[in-house]
């Protein structure tokens, strides 16, 4: 028996979108779902109860960061990541692979795994498929991810507008510390092919290791489809990954520097290749328009750091786009961030007050905007689920213009 | 009719301690009361509801900081400090005087008032008794404080043990940016005498200005007794200040660098000189032992930044003393900060997790310890009120050893 089960509640009439529910050892969550990201064992600045109050039913933890500090053995000894951090609901951990490549100081990459030095203190680590499984078993999340090789976008293939416009990967230290690779089309094709083959060999080892751990029934392992922007490679990888009888599948290697149109093309191609009786997870996406497009392609789960990262920078999401609360024009604006929003921020605090908090370097500013932004995405997902249930896409588009840009 | 009324509920049988209730236009609070400090219009890192959940019934705002940024006119336009910050209960503002002397770059002090430059950007300000009243009227708190001249402690009078041990003034930028003055006893006596005379002349002007404002019935003005550690000067000042028919009186100029024994001596001398039918407020104090001693001397109100400032530095208050949560010995400690504490931190998070948050520079660490520390002081005050009601001082001493040091 798997740790994770998926119940399909309703199939949309006009798209591949579907309403569902995923059940885990720590409870259920409604899909399509948006997962806030708790990189270092905390969603920055927020009590777990405050996160739950935004409507989040599942959160994500980052294996790489927790492996480095404080270490997964310590967390296991303290009862696992959920008990330790006070998040009582479902949780998912990534494999650590993405950040090893983007944040770590790499020493050696081969088919066995990756040797790297911590970006914090230079300490040496060795991460392999088996070790990623062990670490995630020690962290103890309900859903764990296969250790994969995620190639960067090939930057020369993109036009400048798309690059500037491209979504930020949820755990995108990469967007801060490393540039997308500059490769010829032939070099990119080769890189994607190698990553795909490695991802598949590593998946075999992840499955074997996790089965041997005795925790198969407690933690559900999701496989990840790579393939970059090459749709044939996506097809090949999806066929191979879905040979494994896993409780869920993810689309990885997306939002790593490519544009919104390419994200959409990959997702619309790949999502239908994944089993319809299992949850489908699009890793690290993203903006509202990308989420809506992916839901209509059949995706069930999302994660992104944007709500909290933007929140700490005073950028607030609204149904018509981002507003920057440090702007002087908000100094005497008595309105909430968004009229009609039911979050703790919008029901209690003005733009004027929030701007003051940022001007005065008060951490409550970042906290209030993070809470609003998290609720913004939960409200969007709530309305998306409503649109599927009631076939009400046109009223969704009216309420969320930001998610339906002209021409999309 | 005054904006503030005091109801004496019970007089302790064994000391001057008393149980009471203060009623303001924004509701009542039980006394003895402890007020958390919200310097820049926020109790750092905490939602107002979280502060209320610790048991705080009244909070303090700092006039100096808000005058500089964003300015009191703006706050008045936005509906006043309570509406703007989302704190719905009673609030008190200080006069700005203490921080002008400790933080501002002084240009000129005379009997008219103080000219100074902002420590933030060098902007010039002029604060006088009339202007302090106007600013506090614009902020709109229920209790406002007279503009006074608060002399520093004379450091050479103290022995080193007491200096190291001395409590931190609640708004004690002074302890960070300025040293206590080094003066001969004669110089100190002169300084205290001048401050007292100035404080009394300024009080006359504050009373006149506040009466003329038309807000006498909406905001209660408290007078402040200065006099340093000179008990005769305290007597003289108390006699003069209490000539005014004000709804409450404060003991100022305490915890400015002198030792715990001197604080106690001043408070035990001065509190009984203040009218028993009005609340008595000891400004900027302090540690648990100082609060208990002051309550027994007849003090009703306290404020201090210690819970939140220490909280952000990982210092947690417990009934037996401070613990430093960054200490490596807590890395695998599964216990809460304090067994039996009912705060949100102690009921949900371990010392191990909180230590990790500080190690990882996560702001949730400071938030969790601030919440615990605020609840610590509210629990102490709750137990103090219980001790007065039930004449149960010995059981209070058993539960709070930190507040009853040996020999005190």
Coordinates of C-alpha atoms in Angstrom, one line a residue, chain A residues 39-48 50 65-66 69-70 74 77-78 83-88 312 331-335 344 347-350 352-354 356-357 359-364 366-368 370-371, chain B residues 39-48 50 65-66 69-70 74 77-78 83-88 312 331-335 344 347-350 352-354 356-357 359-364 366-368 370-371:
Chain A
X39 CA 13.5 26.4 2.9
X40 CA 15.2 26.2 6.3
X41 CA 12.4 24.5 8.3
X42 CA 10.3 27.7 8.4
X43 CA 8.2 29.7 6.1
X44 CA 10.2 32.9 6.7
X45 CA 8.8 35.0 9.5
X46 CA 5.5 33.1 9.9
X47 CA 4.1 30.8 12.6
X48 CA 2.9 27.5 11.1
X50 CA -0.5 31.6 10.4
X65 CA 19.4 23.4 3.3
X66 CA 18.4 21.1 6.1
X69 CA 22.1 22.9 8.8
X70 CA 21.2 21.4 11.2
X74 CA 19.3 15.8 14.3
X77 CA 16.2 12.5 16.5
X78 CA 13.8 15.4 17.3
X83 CA 7.0 17.7 14.7
X84 CA 10.1 19.8 14.9
X85 CA 8.8 22.7 12.9
X86 CA 5.3 22.6 14.3
X87 CA 3.6 22.0 10.9
X88 CA 1.0 19.4 11.6
X312 CA 9.9 40.4 2.2
X331 CA 2.4 56.9 2.1
X332 CA -1.1 58.1 2.8
X333 CA -3.1 55.4 1.1
X334 CA -5.7 54.2 3.6
X335 CA -6.8 51.2 1.4
X344 CA -5.3 39.1 8.0
X347 CA -8.6 43.1 6.9
X348 CA -6.5 45.0 9.4
X349 CA -3.8 47.2 7.9
X350 CA -3.5 49.9 5.3
X352 CA 0.1 53.5 4.4
X353 CA 1.0 51.5 7.5
X354 CA 2.7 48.8 5.5
X356 CA 5.9 52.9 6.9
X357 CA 7.0 49.5 8.2
X359 CA 10.6 52.6 5.5
X360 CA 11.4 51.9 9.1
X361 CA 13.0 48.5 8.4
X362 CA 10.4 46.8 10.6
X363 CA 10.1 43.1 10.0
X364 CA 6.4 43.2 10.4
X366 CA 7.6 41.6 5.3
X367 CA 5.4 39.4 7.5
X368 CA 2.2 41.3 6.5
X370 CA 4.0 37.5 3.0
X371 CA 0.7 36.7 4.7
Chain B
X39 CA 8.8 51.9 19.3
X40 CA 8.1 52.5 15.6
X41 CA 4.4 51.8 15.6
X42 CA 4.9 48.0 15.9
X43 CA 6.0 45.6 18.6
X44 CA 8.8 44.3 16.5
X45 CA 7.9 41.3 14.4
X46 CA 4.5 40.7 16.0
X47 CA 0.9 41.1 14.8
X48 CA -1.2 43.1 17.2
X50 CA -0.4 38.0 18.8
X65 CA 10.5 57.8 16.6
X66 CA 7.0 58.4 15.2
X69 CA 9.1 58.9 10.7
X70 CA 6.5 59.0 9.3
X74 CA 0.4 61.6 8.7
X77 CA -4.6 61.8 8.9
X78 CA -4.7 58.0 8.9
X83 CA -6.4 52.5 14.1
X84 CA -3.3 52.8 11.9
X85 CA -1.3 50.1 13.7
X86 CA -4.2 47.8 14.3
X87 CA -3.9 47.8 18.1
X88 CA -7.6 48.1 19.2
X312 CA 15.5 39.1 19.1
X331 CA 20.9 21.8 19.8
X332 CA 19.1 18.6 20.7
X333 CA 17.0 19.8 23.6
X334 CA 13.4 18.7 23.0
X335 CA 12.0 20.8 25.9
X344 CA 2.4 29.8 21.7
X347 CA 3.3 24.8 23.5
X348 CA 4.5 24.2 20.0
X349 CA 8.3 24.5 19.7
X350 CA 11.4 23.0 21.2
X352 CA 16.3 22.7 19.6
X353 CA 14.2 24.2 16.8
X354 CA 14.5 27.7 18.2
X356 CA 18.3 26.2 14.7
X357 CA 16.3 29.3 13.7
X359 CA 21.7 29.6 13.7
X360 CA 20.1 29.9 10.3
X361 CA 19.3 33.7 10.8
X362 CA 15.6 33.0 10.5
X363 CA 13.4 35.8 11.8
X364 CA 11.0 33.3 13.3
X366 CA 13.3 36.2 17.3
X367 CA 9.5 36.2 16.9
X368 CA 9.1 33.0 18.9
X370 CA 9.7 37.6 21.8
X371 CA 6.3 35.9 22.1

